[in-house]
Short mmCIF file of C-alpha atoms and ligand atoms in Angstrom, two decimals:
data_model
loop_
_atom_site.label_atom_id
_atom_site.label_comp_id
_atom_site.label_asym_id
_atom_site.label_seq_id
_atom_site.Cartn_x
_atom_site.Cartn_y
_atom_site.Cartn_z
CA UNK A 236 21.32 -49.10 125.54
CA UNK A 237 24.80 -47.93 125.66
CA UNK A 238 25.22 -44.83 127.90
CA UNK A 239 22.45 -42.12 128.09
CA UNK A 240 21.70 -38.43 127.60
CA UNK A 241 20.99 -37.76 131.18
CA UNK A 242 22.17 -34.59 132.04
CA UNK A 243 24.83 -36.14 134.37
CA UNK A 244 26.85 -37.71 131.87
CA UNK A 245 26.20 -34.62 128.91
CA UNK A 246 26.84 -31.80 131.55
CA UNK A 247 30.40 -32.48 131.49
CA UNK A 248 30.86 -32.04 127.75
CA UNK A 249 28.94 -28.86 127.32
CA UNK A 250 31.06 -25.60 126.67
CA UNK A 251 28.72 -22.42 125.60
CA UNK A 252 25.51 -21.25 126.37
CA UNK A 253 23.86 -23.66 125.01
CA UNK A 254 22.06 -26.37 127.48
CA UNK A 255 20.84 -23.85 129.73
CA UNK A 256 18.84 -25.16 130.90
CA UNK A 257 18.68 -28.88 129.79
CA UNK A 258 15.47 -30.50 129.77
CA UNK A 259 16.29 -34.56 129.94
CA UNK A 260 13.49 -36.96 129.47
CA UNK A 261 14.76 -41.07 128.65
CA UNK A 262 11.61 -41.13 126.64
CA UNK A 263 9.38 -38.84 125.35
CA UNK A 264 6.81 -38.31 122.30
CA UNK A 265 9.35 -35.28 120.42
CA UNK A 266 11.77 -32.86 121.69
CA UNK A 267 10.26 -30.11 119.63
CA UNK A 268 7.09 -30.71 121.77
CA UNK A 269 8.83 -29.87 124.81
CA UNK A 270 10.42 -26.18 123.82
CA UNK A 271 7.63 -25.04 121.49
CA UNK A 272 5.15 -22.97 123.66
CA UNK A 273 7.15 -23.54 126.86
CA UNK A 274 8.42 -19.90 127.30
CA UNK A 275 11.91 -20.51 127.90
CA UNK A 276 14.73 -18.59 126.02
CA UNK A 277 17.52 -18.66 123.68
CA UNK A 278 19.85 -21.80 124.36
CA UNK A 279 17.40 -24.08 126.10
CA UNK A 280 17.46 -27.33 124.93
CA UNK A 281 15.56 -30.66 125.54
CA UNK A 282 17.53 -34.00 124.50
CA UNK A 283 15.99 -37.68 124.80
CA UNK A 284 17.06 -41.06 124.41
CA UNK A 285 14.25 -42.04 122.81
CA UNK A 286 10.94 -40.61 120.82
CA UNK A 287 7.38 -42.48 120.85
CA UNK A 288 6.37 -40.12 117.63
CA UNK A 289 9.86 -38.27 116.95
CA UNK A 290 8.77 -35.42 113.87
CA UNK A 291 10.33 -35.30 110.29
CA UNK A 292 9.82 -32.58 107.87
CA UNK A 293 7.04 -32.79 105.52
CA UNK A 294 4.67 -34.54 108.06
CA UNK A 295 6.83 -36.99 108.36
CA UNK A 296 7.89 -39.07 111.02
CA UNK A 297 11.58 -39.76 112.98
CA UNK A 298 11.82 -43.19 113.97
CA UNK A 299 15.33 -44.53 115.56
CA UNK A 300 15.76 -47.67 118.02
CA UNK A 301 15.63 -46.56 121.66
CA UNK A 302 19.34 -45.47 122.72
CA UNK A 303 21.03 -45.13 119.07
CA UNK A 304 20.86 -41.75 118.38
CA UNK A 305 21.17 -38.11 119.34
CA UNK A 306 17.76 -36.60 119.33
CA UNK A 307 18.23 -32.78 120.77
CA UNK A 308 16.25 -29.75 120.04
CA UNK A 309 17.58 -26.04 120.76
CA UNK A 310 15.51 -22.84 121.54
CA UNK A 311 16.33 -20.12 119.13
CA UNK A 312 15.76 -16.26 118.85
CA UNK A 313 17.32 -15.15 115.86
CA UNK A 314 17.17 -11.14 114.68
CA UNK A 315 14.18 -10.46 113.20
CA UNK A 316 16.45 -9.18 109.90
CA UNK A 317 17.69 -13.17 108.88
CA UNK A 318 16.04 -15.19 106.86
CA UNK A 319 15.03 -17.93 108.66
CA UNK A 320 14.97 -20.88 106.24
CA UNK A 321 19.01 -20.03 106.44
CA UNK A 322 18.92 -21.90 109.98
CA UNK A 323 18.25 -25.66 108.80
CA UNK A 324 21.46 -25.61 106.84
CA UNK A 325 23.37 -23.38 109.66
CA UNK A 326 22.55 -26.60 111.86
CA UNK A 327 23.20 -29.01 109.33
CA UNK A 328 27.17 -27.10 108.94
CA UNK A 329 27.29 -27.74 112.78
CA UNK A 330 25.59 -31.32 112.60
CA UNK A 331 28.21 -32.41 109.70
CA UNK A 332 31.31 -30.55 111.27
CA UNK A 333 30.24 -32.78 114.66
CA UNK A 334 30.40 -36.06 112.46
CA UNK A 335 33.41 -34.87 110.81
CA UNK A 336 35.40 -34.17 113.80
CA UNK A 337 33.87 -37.76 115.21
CA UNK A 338 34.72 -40.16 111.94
CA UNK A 339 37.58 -38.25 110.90
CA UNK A 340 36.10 -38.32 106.93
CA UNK A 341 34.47 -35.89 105.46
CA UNK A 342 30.45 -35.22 105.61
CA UNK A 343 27.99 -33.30 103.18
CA UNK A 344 24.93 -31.02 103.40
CA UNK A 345 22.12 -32.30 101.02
CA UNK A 346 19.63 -28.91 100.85
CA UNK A 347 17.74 -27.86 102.78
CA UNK A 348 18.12 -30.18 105.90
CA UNK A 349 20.02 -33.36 105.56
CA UNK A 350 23.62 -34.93 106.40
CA UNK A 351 25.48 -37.04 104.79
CA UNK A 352 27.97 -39.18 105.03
CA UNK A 353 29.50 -41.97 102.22
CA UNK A 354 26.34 -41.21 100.31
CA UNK A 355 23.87 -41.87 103.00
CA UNK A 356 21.71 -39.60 105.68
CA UNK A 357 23.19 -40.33 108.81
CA UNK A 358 20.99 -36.62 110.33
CA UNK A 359 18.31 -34.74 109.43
CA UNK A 360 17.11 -30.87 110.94
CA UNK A 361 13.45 -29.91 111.54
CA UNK A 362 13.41 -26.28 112.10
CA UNK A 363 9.73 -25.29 113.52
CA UNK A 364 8.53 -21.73 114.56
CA UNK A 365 6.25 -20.40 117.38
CA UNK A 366 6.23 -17.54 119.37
CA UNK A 367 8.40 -15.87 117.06
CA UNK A 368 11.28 -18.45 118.22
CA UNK A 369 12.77 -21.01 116.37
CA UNK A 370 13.19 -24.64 117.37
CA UNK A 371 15.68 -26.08 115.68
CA UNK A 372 15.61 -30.59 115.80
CA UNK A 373 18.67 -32.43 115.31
CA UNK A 374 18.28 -36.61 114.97
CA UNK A 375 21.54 -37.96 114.31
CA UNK A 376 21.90 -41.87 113.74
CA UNK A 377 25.03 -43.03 115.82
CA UNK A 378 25.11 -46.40 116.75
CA UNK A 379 22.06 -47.96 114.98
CA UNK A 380 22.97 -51.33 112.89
CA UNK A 381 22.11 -51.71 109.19
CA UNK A 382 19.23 -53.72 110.68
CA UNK A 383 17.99 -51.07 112.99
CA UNK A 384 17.49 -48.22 110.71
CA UNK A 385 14.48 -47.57 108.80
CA UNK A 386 13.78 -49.66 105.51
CA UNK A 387 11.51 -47.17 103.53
CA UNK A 388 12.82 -43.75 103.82
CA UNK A 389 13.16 -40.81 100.83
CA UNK A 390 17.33 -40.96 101.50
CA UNK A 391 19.14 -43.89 102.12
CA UNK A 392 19.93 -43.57 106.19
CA UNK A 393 22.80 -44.27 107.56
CA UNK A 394 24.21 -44.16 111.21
CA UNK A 395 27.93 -43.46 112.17
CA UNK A 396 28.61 -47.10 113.33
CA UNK A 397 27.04 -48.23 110.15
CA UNK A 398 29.08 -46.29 108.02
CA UNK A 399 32.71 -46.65 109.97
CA UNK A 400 32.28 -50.24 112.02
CA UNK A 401 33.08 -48.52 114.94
CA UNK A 402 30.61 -47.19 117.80
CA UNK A 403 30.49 -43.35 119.53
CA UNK A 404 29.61 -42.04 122.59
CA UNK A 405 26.19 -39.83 122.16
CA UNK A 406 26.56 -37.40 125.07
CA UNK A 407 30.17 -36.66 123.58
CA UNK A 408 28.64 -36.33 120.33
CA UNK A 409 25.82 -33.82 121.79
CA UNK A 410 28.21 -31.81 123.70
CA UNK A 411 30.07 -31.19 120.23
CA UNK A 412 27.29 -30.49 118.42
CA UNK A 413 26.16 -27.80 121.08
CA UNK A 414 29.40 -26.09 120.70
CA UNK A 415 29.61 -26.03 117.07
CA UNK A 416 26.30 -25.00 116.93
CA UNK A 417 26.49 -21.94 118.76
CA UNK A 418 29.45 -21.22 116.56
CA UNK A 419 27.67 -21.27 113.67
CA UNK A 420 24.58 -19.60 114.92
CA UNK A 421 26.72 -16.77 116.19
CA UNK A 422 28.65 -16.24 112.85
CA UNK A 423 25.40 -16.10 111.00
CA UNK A 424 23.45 -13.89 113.26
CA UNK A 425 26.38 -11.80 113.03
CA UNK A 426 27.05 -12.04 109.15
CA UNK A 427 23.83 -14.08 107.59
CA UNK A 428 24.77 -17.16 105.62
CA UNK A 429 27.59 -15.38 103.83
CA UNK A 430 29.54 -15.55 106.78
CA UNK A 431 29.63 -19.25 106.87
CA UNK A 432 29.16 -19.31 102.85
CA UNK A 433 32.53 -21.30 102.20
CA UNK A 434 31.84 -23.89 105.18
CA UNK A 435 28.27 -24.85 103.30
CA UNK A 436 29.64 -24.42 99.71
CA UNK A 437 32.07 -26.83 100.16
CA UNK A 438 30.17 -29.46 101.59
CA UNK A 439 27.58 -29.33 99.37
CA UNK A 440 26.32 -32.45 98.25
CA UNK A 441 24.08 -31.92 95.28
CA UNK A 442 26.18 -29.35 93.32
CA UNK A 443 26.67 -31.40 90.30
CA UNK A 444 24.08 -33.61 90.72
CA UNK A 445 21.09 -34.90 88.44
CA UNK A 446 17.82 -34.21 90.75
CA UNK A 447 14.54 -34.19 90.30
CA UNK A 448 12.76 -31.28 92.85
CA UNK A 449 8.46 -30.83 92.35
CA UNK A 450 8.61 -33.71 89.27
CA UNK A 451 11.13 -31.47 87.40
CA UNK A 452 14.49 -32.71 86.56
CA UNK A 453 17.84 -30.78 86.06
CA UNK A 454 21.23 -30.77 87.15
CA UNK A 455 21.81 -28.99 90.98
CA UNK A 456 24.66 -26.04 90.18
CA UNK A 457 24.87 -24.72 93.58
CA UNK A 458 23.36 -23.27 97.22
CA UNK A 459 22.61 -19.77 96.61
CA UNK A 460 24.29 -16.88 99.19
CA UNK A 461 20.77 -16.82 100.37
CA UNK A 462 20.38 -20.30 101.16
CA UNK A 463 18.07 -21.51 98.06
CA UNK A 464 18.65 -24.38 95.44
CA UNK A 465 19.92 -23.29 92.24
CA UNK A 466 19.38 -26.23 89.53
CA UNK A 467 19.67 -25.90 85.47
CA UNK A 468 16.99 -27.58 83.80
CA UNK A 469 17.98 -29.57 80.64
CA UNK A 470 16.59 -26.52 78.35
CA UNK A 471 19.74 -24.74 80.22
CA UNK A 472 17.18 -22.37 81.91
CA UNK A 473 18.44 -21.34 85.52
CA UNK A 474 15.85 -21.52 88.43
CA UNK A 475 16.16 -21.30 92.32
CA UNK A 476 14.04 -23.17 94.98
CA UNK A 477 13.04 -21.99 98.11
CA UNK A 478 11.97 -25.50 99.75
CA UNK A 479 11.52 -29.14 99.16
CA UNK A 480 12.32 -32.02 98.68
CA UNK A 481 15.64 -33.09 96.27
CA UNK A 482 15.61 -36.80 94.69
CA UNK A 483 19.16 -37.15 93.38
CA UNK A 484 20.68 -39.79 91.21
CA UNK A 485 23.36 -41.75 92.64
C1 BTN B 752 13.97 -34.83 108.77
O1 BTN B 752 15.00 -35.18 108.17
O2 BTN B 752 12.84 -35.10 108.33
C2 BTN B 752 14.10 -34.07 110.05
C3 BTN B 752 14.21 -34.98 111.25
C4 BTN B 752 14.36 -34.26 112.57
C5 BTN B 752 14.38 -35.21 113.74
C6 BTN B 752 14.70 -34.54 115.04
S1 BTN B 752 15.03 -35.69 116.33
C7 BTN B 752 15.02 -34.40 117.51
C8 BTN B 752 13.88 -33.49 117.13
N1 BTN B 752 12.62 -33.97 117.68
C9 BTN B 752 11.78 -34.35 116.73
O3 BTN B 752 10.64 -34.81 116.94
N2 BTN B 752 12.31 -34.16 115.52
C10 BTN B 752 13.65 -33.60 115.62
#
């Protein structure tokens, strides 16, 4: 395992608010487990290096090699007046501006939750609710090798060191992510999603794109101010989608 998210060597890199406090386990069954329930406020976050049964959306499940990846969750308490499914793609903005700022090329938001980069998901968001808080999950493949990353999954995955040959440090990686997530958090608590409207729009992946959402096929036209799918079905009728899962064609 190359380096570690122990909070001596991620301490250092964290700006904000955000990693107070820090709950660091090397190993543990998820993240989300650890914040959901547990009382603590706004900005707490729990990071691992690896997860026995890391959670996906959908039921799903998050599997990475032990010491590849940066597997955080964050304690939220957003306004009661914003809509909350807004807060997957607010993290994935913060999760793709990270990779950007890493790999120096540029990365996409595939609605509702994923991030992409050269046409694969190198991150995906799991955004769960209790006690009227949000915890929001962040896995993001790093240094994973073609050979390490999952064979069967609904996107093609990709890690950073897959993608660009070269490797990253994580707890760099986590302390960026941190800060641009409280940026974006903070602009859209502030303003709702229209505040960070041209950030998303512009790195949005499916606009354009044939996709097939609930067995119905179309063409994607764009992420709504409001955070849904807009997609044009071949009759040319206009429909938005709330949730779910996007099949695109390559
Ligand atoms: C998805 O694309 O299905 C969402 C994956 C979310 C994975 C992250 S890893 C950190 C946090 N802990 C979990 O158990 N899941 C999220």
């Amino acid at each position: 395992m190359s380096g570690t998210l122990a909070p001596e060597t991620v301490q250092p890199h964290l700006r904000g608010r955000f990693g107070e406090p820090y709950l660091y386990e090397p190993e543990c069954e998820s993240t989300q487990l650890r914040l959901i329930g547990s009382g603590l406020s706004e900005g707490a976050v729990a990071a691992t290096d690896h997860q026995t049964n890391g959670r996906g959306r959908l039921g799903r499940t998050w599997l990475e090699a032990p010491g590849t990846s940066v597997l955080v969750s964050v304690l939220l308490e957003p306004p009661a007046e914003r809509r909350l499914p807004e807060l997957s793609l607010v993290a994935a903005l913060a999760t793709a501006e990270t990779v950007e700022h890493a790999v120096a090329l540029a990365a996409q938001i595939k609605w509702p939750n994923d991030v992409m980069l050269n046409r694969r998901k190198v991150a995906g968001i799991l955004s769960e609710l209790g006690d009227g808080k949000v915890v929001v999950g962040i896995g993001l493949n790093v240094n994973q090798t073609r050979e390490e990353l999952p064979l069967e999954a609904p996107t093609e995955p990709g890690s950073l060191y897959s993608l660009t040959g070269a490797r990253y440090d994580r707890a760099v990686l986590l302390g960026s992510l941190l800060s641009q997530l409280e940026r974006s958090y903070d602009i859209w608590r502030e303003h709702g999603l229209d505040g960070l409207y041209g950030e998303v729009g512009a790195r949005d992946f499916l606009r354009g794109r044939r996709v097939t959402v609930d067995g119905k096929r179309g063409t994607a036209l764009q992420i709504t101010r409001e955070g849904r799918l807009e997609i044009e079905s071949d009759a040319h009728e206009v429909r938005t989608v709330e949730s779910g899962e996007v099949e695109f064609e390559r």
